[in-house]
Each structure stands twice: as structure tokens, then as C-alpha cells.
CSV table of C-alpha atoms in Angstrom, one decimal:
chain,number,residue,atom,x,y,z
A,1,MET,CA,119.6,88.7,96.2
A,2,SER,CA,118.4,85.4,97.7
A,3,ASP,CA,115.5,85.5,100.1
A,4,ILE,CA,117.9,84.1,102.7
A,5,TYR,CA,119.8,87.3,102.7
A,6,MET,CA,117.0,89.8,102.3
A,7,SER,CA,117.3,91.0,105.9
A,8,ASP,CA,121.1,90.9,105.9
A,9,GLY,CA,122.1,94.5,106.6
A,10,ILE,CA,125.8,94.0,105.8
A,11,ARG,CA,125.0,92.6,102.3
A,12,TRP,CA,122.6,95.5,101.6
A,13,GLN,CA,125.3,98.0,102.7
A,14,LYS,CA,127.9,96.5,100.4
A,15,LEU,CA,125.4,96.5,97.5
A,16,ILE,CA,124.5,100.1,98.0
A,17,GLU,CA,128.1,101.3,98.4
A,18,SER,CA,129.2,99.4,95.3
A,19,SER,CA,126.3,99.7,92.9
A,20,LEU,CA,123.7,102.2,94.2
A,21,LYS,CA,125.9,105.1,95.3
A,22,TYR,CA,123.3,107.7,94.5
A,23,LEU,CA,120.4,106.0,96.2
A,24,THR,CA,118.6,108.4,98.5
A,25,ILE,CA,115.3,106.6,99.3
A,26,PHE,CA,115.3,103.0,100.5
A,27,LYS,CA,112.2,101.5,102.0
A,28,PHE,CA,111.6,97.8,102.9
A,29,TYR,CA,109.6,95.4,104.9
A,30,PHE,CA,111.3,92.0,105.5
A,31,GLN,CA,109.3,89.2,107.2
A,32,GLU,CA,110.9,85.9,108.2
A,33,LYS,CA,109.8,82.8,110.0
A,34,LYS,CA,111.1,82.7,113.6
A,35,SER,CA,113.9,80.2,113.0
A,36,GLU,CA,116.6,82.0,114.9
A,37,ASN,CA,116.9,82.6,118.6
A,38,LEU,CA,116.5,86.1,120.1
A,39,THR,CA,120.2,86.9,120.2
A,40,GLU,CA,120.7,86.0,116.6
A,41,LYS,CA,117.8,88.0,115.6
A,42,LEU,CA,119.0,91.1,117.5
A,43,ASN,CA,122.5,90.7,116.1
A,44,LYS,CA,121.0,90.7,112.5
A,45,PHE,CA,119.0,93.8,113.4
A,46,GLN,CA,122.1,95.6,114.7
A,47,GLN,CA,123.5,95.4,111.1
A,48,PHE,CA,121.1,98.2,110.3
A,49,GLN,CA,122.1,100.4,113.2
A,50,ASN,CA,125.6,101.7,112.2
A,51,ASP,CA,126.7,105.1,110.9
A,52,PHE,CA,126.1,104.1,107.2
A,53,TRP,CA,122.3,103.7,107.9
A,54,HIS,CA,121.8,106.4,110.6
A,55,LYS,CA,124.3,109.3,109.9
A,56,GLN,CA,125.1,108.9,106.2
A,57,HIS,CA,121.5,108.1,104.9
A,58,GLN,CA,119.2,108.8,107.9
A,59,TRP,CA,117.6,105.4,107.3
A,60,TYR,CA,116.1,104.0,110.5
A,61,THR,CA,114.5,100.6,111.1
A,62,ASN,CA,112.4,98.8,113.7
A,63,LEU,CA,112.4,95.1,114.6
A,64,GLU,CA,109.2,93.3,115.7
A,65,ILE,CA,109.3,89.7,116.9
A,66,TYR,CA,106.1,87.7,117.0
A,67,THR,CA,105.3,84.1,118.0
A,68,ARG,CA,105.8,82.6,114.6
A,69,THR,CA,107.5,85.4,112.6
A,70,SER,CA,109.6,88.5,112.8
A,71,THR,CA,109.8,91.7,110.7
A,72,ILE,CA,112.4,94.4,110.1
A,73,TYR,CA,111.1,97.5,108.3
A,74,THR,CA,112.2,101.0,107.6
A,75,ILE,CA,110.6,104.0,109.3
A,76,PRO,CA,108.0,105.2,108.7
A,77,TYR,CA,106.2,101.9,108.4
A,78,GLU,CA,105.1,101.8,104.8
A,79,LYS,CA,102.0,99.6,104.9
A,80,ASP,CA,98.5,101.0,105.4
A,81,THR,CA,97.5,98.2,107.7
A,82,TYR,CA,99.0,97.1,111.0
A,83,GLU,CA,98.1,94.5,113.7
A,84,LEU,CA,98.8,95.3,117.3
A,85,THR,CA,98.3,91.8,118.6
A,86,CYS,CA,99.7,89.2,121.0
A,87,ASN,CA,103.3,88.4,121.7
A,88,THR,CA,105.0,91.3,120.0
A,89,ASP,CA,108.6,92.1,121.1
A,90,LYS,CA,109.6,95.5,119.7
A,91,HIS,CA,113.1,96.9,119.2
A,92,GLY,CA,114.2,100.0,117.3
A,93,TYR,CA,115.5,103.5,117.1
A,94,LEU,CA,112.2,105.4,117.1
A,95,TRP,CA,109.7,104.2,119.6
A,96,MET,CA,108.3,107.5,121.0
A,97,LYS,CA,104.9,109.2,121.1
A,98,ASN,CA,105.8,112.1,118.8
A,99,SER,CA,107.4,109.9,116.1
A,100,ASN,CA,106.0,109.3,112.6
A,101,VAL,CA,106.5,105.5,112.7
A,102,PHE,CA,102.9,104.6,112.0
A,103,ASP,CA,101.6,107.7,110.1
A,104,ASN,CA,100.8,105.6,107.0
A,105,VAL,CA,98.6,103.2,108.9
A,106,LYS,CA,94.9,103.6,108.0
A,107,THR,CA,93.5,100.3,109.3
A,108,LEU,CA,94.5,99.1,112.8
A,109,THR,CA,93.7,95.6,114.1
A,110,LEU,CA,93.9,95.8,117.9
A,111,THR,CA,93.7,93.5,120.8
A,112,PRO,CA,92.6,95.9,123.6
A,113,LYS,CA,94.5,94.1,126.4
A,114,LEU,CA,97.7,95.1,124.7
A,115,ILE,CA,97.1,98.9,124.9
A,116,ALA,CA,98.9,99.5,128.1
A,117,LYS,CA,101.9,97.4,127.0
A,118,ASN,CA,102.3,99.5,123.8
A,119,SER,CA,102.1,103.0,125.1
A,120,LYS,CA,105.1,104.0,122.9
A,121,CYS,CA,103.1,103.4,119.7
A,122,TYR,CA,100.9,106.1,118.3
A,123,PHE,CA,98.5,105.9,115.3
A,124,ARG,CA,97.4,109.3,114.4
A,125,ASN,CA,95.9,108.6,110.9
A,126,VAL,CA,93.8,105.4,111.5
A,127,GLU,CA,90.4,105.5,109.9
A,128,SER,CA,89.3,101.9,110.4
A,129,LEU,CA,89.6,100.2,113.8
A,130,ILE,CA,89.2,96.4,114.1
A,131,LEU,CA,88.8,94.9,117.5
A,132,THR,CA,89.9,91.3,117.8
A,133,ARG,CA,90.9,88.7,120.4
A,134,HIS,CA,94.1,87.8,118.5
A,135,SER,CA,95.7,87.7,115.1
A,136,ASP,CA,95.8,84.3,113.3
A,137,GLU,CA,99.3,85.0,112.2
A,138,ASN,CA,100.7,86.0,115.6
A,139,TYR,CA,98.5,84.0,118.0
A,140,ASP,CA,100.1,81.6,120.3
A,141,GLU,CA,97.8,78.9,121.4
A,142,ASP,CA,99.8,78.3,124.6
A,143,ASP,CA,98.8,81.8,125.7
A,144,ASP,CA,95.0,81.1,125.4
A,145,ASP,CA,93.2,80.8,128.6
A,146,ASP,CA,89.9,78.9,128.3
A,147,ASP,CA,88.8,80.3,131.7
A,148,ASP,CA,88.6,83.8,130.0
A,149,ASP,CA,86.1,82.7,127.3
A,150,ASP,CA,83.2,84.2,129.1
A,151,LYS,CA,84.9,87.4,130.1
A,152,PRO,CA,84.6,90.5,128.0
A,153,ASP,CA,87.6,91.2,125.7
A,154,LEU,CA,87.2,94.9,126.4
A,155,LYS,CA,87.4,96.6,129.7
A,156,SER,CA,86.6,100.1,130.9
A,157,THR,CA,90.2,100.8,131.7
A,158,GLU,CA,91.2,99.9,128.1
A,159,ILE,CA,88.6,102.2,126.6
A,160,LYS,CA,90.0,105.0,128.7
A,161,LEU,CA,93.6,104.2,127.6
A,162,LEU,CA,92.7,103.9,123.9
A,163,HIS,CA,93.3,107.6,123.1
A,164,THR,CA,96.9,107.2,124.3
A,165,ILE,CA,97.8,105.1,121.3
A,166,VAL,CA,95.2,106.1,118.7
A,167,ASN,CA,93.8,109.4,117.4
A,168,LEU,CA,90.2,108.6,118.0
A,169,SER,CA,88.7,111.6,116.3
A,170,ASN,CA,90.0,110.3,112.9
A,171,ILE,CA,88.3,106.8,113.1
A,172,LYS,CA,85.3,106.5,110.8
A,173,HIS,CA,84.8,102.7,110.7
A,174,LEU,CA,84.6,100.1,113.5
A,175,THR,CA,84.8,96.3,113.1
A,176,ILE,CA,83.9,93.9,115.9
A,177,ASP,CA,85.6,90.6,115.1
A,178,GLU,CA,83.2,87.6,115.3
A,179,GLU,CA,85.2,86.1,118.2
A,180,PHE,CA,85.5,89.3,120.1
A,181,TYR,CA,83.3,89.6,123.1
A,182,ALA,CA,82.1,92.9,124.6
A,183,ASN,CA,78.8,93.5,126.4
A,184,SER,CA,76.4,96.3,125.3
A,185,SER,CA,77.4,98.8,127.9
A,186,LEU,CA,81.1,98.6,127.1
A,187,LEU,CA,80.4,98.9,123.4
A,188,PHE,CA,78.3,102.0,124.1
A,189,ASP,CA,81.1,103.5,126.1
A,190,LEU,CA,83.6,102.7,123.3
A,191,LEU,CA,81.4,104.3,120.7
A,192,LYS,CA,81.1,107.5,122.8
A,193,GLU,CA,84.9,107.7,122.6
A,194,LEU,CA,84.7,107.4,118.7
A,195,PRO,CA,82.6,110.5,117.8
A,196,ASN,CA,83.1,110.2,114.0
A,197,VAL,CA,82.3,106.5,113.6
A,198,SER,CA,79.5,106.1,111.1
A,199,SER,CA,80.3,102.7,109.7
A,200,LEU,CA,79.9,99.4,111.7
A,201,GLU,CA,80.9,95.8,110.7
A,202,ILE,CA,79.7,93.2,113.2
A,203,ASP,CA,78.5,89.6,113.4
A,204,GLU,CA,74.8,89.1,113.3
A,205,GLU,CA,74.7,87.0,116.4
A,206,GLN,CA,76.7,89.6,118.4
A,207,LEU,CA,74.5,92.4,117.2
A,208,MET,CA,71.4,90.6,118.4
A,209,LYS,CA,72.8,90.6,121.9
A,210,PHE,CA,73.2,94.4,121.9
A,211,VAL,CA,69.7,95.5,120.8
A,212,LYS,CA,68.4,95.1,124.3
A,213,ASN,CA,70.3,98.2,125.4
A,214,ASN,CA,68.0,101.1,124.6
A,215,GLU,CA,70.7,103.8,124.9
A,216,LEU,CA,73.0,101.9,122.6
A,217,CYS,CA,70.2,101.4,120.0
A,218,LYS,CA,69.4,105.1,120.0
A,219,TYR,CA,73.0,105.9,119.5
A,220,LEU,CA,73.4,103.4,116.6
A,221,ASN,CA,70.3,104.7,114.9
A,222,LYS,CA,71.5,108.3,115.1
A,223,ASN,CA,75.1,107.7,114.1
A,224,ILE,CA,75.6,104.6,111.9
A,225,LYS,CA,75.1,105.2,108.2
A,226,LYS,CA,76.8,102.0,106.9
A,227,LEU,CA,76.1,98.6,108.3
A,228,ASP,CA,77.9,95.4,107.4
A,229,ILE,CA,76.8,92.2,109.0
A,230,SER,CA,78.2,88.7,108.8
A,231,THR,CA,75.3,86.3,108.7
A,232,GLY,CA,77.1,83.1,109.7
A,233,GLU,CA,77.4,79.8,107.9
A,234,CYS,CA,73.7,78.8,107.8
A,235,LEU,CA,72.2,80.0,104.5
A,236,ASP,CA,68.7,78.8,105.3
A,237,GLU,CA,67.9,81.3,108.0
A,238,ARG,CA,66.5,84.8,107.6
A,239,ILE,CA,68.5,87.8,108.5
A,240,PHE,CA,68.0,88.5,112.2
A,241,LEU,CA,65.3,85.8,112.2
A,242,ASN,CA,62.1,87.2,113.5
A,243,LYS,CA,63.7,90.4,114.8
A,244,ILE,CA,64.4,91.9,111.4
A,245,LYS,CA,61.7,94.6,111.6
A,246,ILE,CA,62.8,95.7,115.0
A,247,ILE,CA,66.4,95.9,113.9
A,248,PHE,CA,65.8,98.1,110.9
A,249,SER,CA,63.0,100.2,112.3
A,250,GLN,CA,64.4,101.0,115.7
A,251,VAL,CA,68.2,100.5,115.4
A,252,PHE,CA,69.3,101.1,111.9
A,253,SER,CA,66.5,103.1,110.2
A,254,ASN,CA,68.9,105.8,109.1
A,255,ILE,CA,71.5,103.7,107.3
A,256,GLU,CA,72.5,104.6,103.8
A,257,GLN,CA,74.4,101.4,102.9
A,258,PHE,CA,73.7,97.8,104.0
A,259,THR,CA,76.0,94.9,103.4
A,260,CYS,CA,75.5,91.2,104.2
A,261,ASP,CA,76.9,87.8,103.2
A,262,TYR,CA,73.7,86.3,101.9
A,263,MET,CA,70.1,87.3,101.4
A,264,LYS,CA,67.6,84.5,100.9
A,265,GLN,CA,64.2,85.8,101.6
A,266,VAL,CA,62.4,88.5,99.6
A,267,ASP,CA,60.5,89.5,102.7
A,268,ASP,CA,63.8,90.4,104.3
A,269,LEU,CA,64.7,92.7,101.5
A,270,LEU,CA,61.3,94.3,101.5
A,271,VAL,CA,61.5,95.0,105.2
A,272,ILE,CA,64.8,96.7,104.8
A,273,LEU,CA,63.6,98.8,101.9
A,274,LYS,CA,60.5,99.8,103.8
A,275,GLU,CA,62.2,100.7,107.1
A,276,CYS,CA,65.3,102.4,105.8
A,277,SER,CA,64.2,105.4,103.8
A,278,ASN,CA,67.7,106.8,103.4
A,279,LEU,CA,69.1,103.6,101.9
A,280,VAL,CA,71.2,104.1,98.7
A,281,ILE,CA,73.2,100.8,98.3
A,282,ILE,CA,72.6,97.2,99.3
A,283,LYS,CA,75.5,94.9,98.9
A,284,CYS,CA,75.4,91.1,99.1
A,285,GLU,CA,77.9,88.4,98.4
A,286,VAL,CA,75.1,86.0,97.4
A,287,ILE,CA,71.4,86.3,96.8
A,288,SER,CA,68.8,83.6,96.3
A,289,LYS,CA,66.9,83.1,93.0
A,290,PRO,CA,63.7,84.6,94.4
A,291,VAL,CA,65.5,87.7,95.5
A,292,ASN,CA,67.2,88.0,92.2
A,293,SER,CA,63.8,87.7,90.4
A,294,TRP,CA,62.3,90.4,92.6
A,295,ILE,CA,65.2,92.7,91.9
A,296,LEU,CA,65.0,92.2,88.1
A,297,ILE,CA,61.3,93.2,88.2
A,298,ASN,CA,61.4,96.1,90.7
A,299,ALA,CA,64.9,97.6,90.7
A,300,SER,CA,64.1,100.2,88.1
A,301,LYS,CA,61.4,101.6,90.3
A,302,LEU,CA,63.7,102.2,93.3
A,303,ASP,CA,66.4,104.7,94.2
A,304,VAL,CA,68.5,101.9,95.6
A,305,TYR,CA,71.5,100.3,93.9
A,306,PHE,CA,71.8,96.6,94.3
A,307,ASP,CA,75.3,95.1,94.2
A,308,PHE,CA,75.7,91.3,94.4
A,309,LYS,CA,78.4,88.9,93.2
A,310,SER,CA,76.4,85.7,92.6
A,311,VAL,CA,73.0,84.0,92.7
A,312,ASN,CA,72.4,80.8,94.6
A,313,GLU,CA,70.9,78.6,91.9
A,314,GLU,CA,69.9,76.0,94.4
A,315,THR,CA,67.0,78.1,95.8
A,316,ASP,CA,63.5,77.6,94.4
A,317,ASP,CA,61.7,80.3,92.4
A,318,ASP,CA,58.4,79.4,94.1
A,319,GLU,CA,59.7,80.8,97.4
A,320,TYR,CA,58.9,84.3,96.0
A,321,ASN,CA,55.3,85.3,95.5
A,322,ASP,CA,54.3,88.6,93.9
A,323,ASP,CA,51.3,88.9,96.2
A,324,ASP,CA,53.6,89.4,99.1
A,325,ASP,CA,54.9,92.7,97.9
A,326,ASP,CA,52.5,94.9,99.9
A,327,GLU,CA,51.7,92.9,103.0
A,328,TYR,CA,53.9,90.8,105.2
A,329,ASP,CA,53.3,88.7,108.3
A,330,TYR,CA,55.6,89.5,111.1
A,331,ASP,CA,56.1,87.5,114.3
A,332,ASP,CA,54.5,88.8,117.5
A,333,ASP,CA,57.8,89.9,118.8
A,334,ASP,CA,58.2,92.4,115.9
A,335,GLU,CA,55.0,94.2,116.8
A,336,GLU,CA,56.1,95.0,120.4
């Protein structure tokens, strides 16, 4: 069947009636570019709403219309990832709190300002929550308000409403998108609503803004076991700059797994190993030649597994000095 007719309910019905008479399970997810107007799209969706689909086979479908695309899918939604983002116009047979529409979803990408508008959705099995301003696929630039750039993307009212669409007790991992803005007190309030979150993925620059909140730092140190930081585009800077000792001694000393994009300085690695006694795994996309040299010499002496994908050959080996293994110079800020 041509891609042009993939979401044509009449053609599917004729095919099943003529050639697939014993078909009992039929699952699909059709996505199209938004080339039709709303009326045409709804008319096409109605082709899946007759007695053949509902009474004879109990096959139900939902329609979602975004800014640039639209999707028709069978219920329950089959994918394990879902984006609840801007400009979603929903139509369907089963939009109710007690339905199983999204029971297969394990990872939810959410724009908090849409929680109130999507009260009919419920995600009971989500394990990973991603907070974002918008989705690249569904974002409409015309809806962007530059005046809101300095305002938090998360509000207290949205935190209180979050449990109405998501089973919060099941969430174990939280990702804060790099463009998402929330102040430290709101992040703390959110984490208190997510009692089983032990894994955090966050941009390095964002995290640095949160460490001034003592209550939040204590909470993170007690509960976070896996930390994944994005270190930005500049590969010449140290992780957390001169704050690395504070970060790992006071905020994440109990982590068991640490992940980052790039590790250049041996001193950074040594601080992490020294301050995080429970550490089991360190993952890096790229490491420098000096860091690689140190790992080759010392890894067998440690109870830590190093997982990295590549070595940056442009770094100089003389950046690493064996004499630095036991003593390090920290900036004054680190000793406070």
C-alpha cells in the first residue's frame, strides 16, 4: 500500500475484509505532514470510527494534530515514548482518566504549561520524565513569546497539578532540558513530589545556579545516585570550573554513576574519585589523552568502571603529571 494511503481507513477496511479475514490484532501509528485542513483530517479520521472498527473488531483510534504533523494511532498507544508538547489538538474515542491509552509509555517529554489543558491524559507507567519548553517537531515559532524568556517554565500550580496526569510514584529519572528554566526553589518543590527519583540529567550551567540552595543540595546529596551532566560546547573548560570540589563533596557525594560529555582534566577525574566513595561507573562520550593515560595506568587499582567512546587526540600528553596524583590545588572558593 502506498504511503499516500497508509492512513486511509476505507482502504484498510477493504483489504482486511478481502484478504485478512482472520486478523484479530491490528496496531498502527501513522504520521503525516499537516498538508490537509482540519475538516479533511477529521473526515479521514472518521473512516476508522464505524462499526467495522468498533463493534466487529474493538479497534479504537486517536487522532492528534500538531503544528507541522498529525498522527492516527491505535489504542493503546504502542510507543514507549510520548511528547506532551505545544499545539496538540486531540480527537478520539477514549480520552478518559481511567483508560489505558498511554499505559505503554515509559518516557514522557512534558511542557508543564500544558498540564491543565491535558487533564484527560493519564500516564500511569512513566519511569522517565523530561521537562522541556517545547518539542522541536511540534514547536510553532509564532507561539514563542520573547517576553517570557526570563520567566520560569515551571510554576507552583503546575507542580500541584502534575499528579493529575502522571503517576509520580513510578518516576525514577528526571531530565531538565537545557533550555528549560526553573529556579532552585521550584525544582526542590518538584523533587519532593517525585519521591523515587534517583537519577538526574541536567545541563552543567543550570546545575551551577541551583547549588546555592542549601535545602536542595541536601536533598540531591541524599537521593540522587545517577548524575548525567551536559558540559556545553566548550571542550577547553574544566567540569564545573573551580566549583568541582564543592559540587561533588557537598551535593553529589553519594552518586554511584556519573556521566558527562567530555572530561579533559585529570584533576577533575581525581576529585570525583576522591569525593564520591560509592562511585561504580563513570561514563564519558570523549576523554582527553591525559585522562586516557591516567586510566590506563590506574584503572586496575580502582573499583570503578570507566566507559568512554573516544579519545580526543588533539590534547597534549604533557597536561598530565604523575606527581599530581596525591595533591591538588583548589581555588579559594572550593575551601569555603
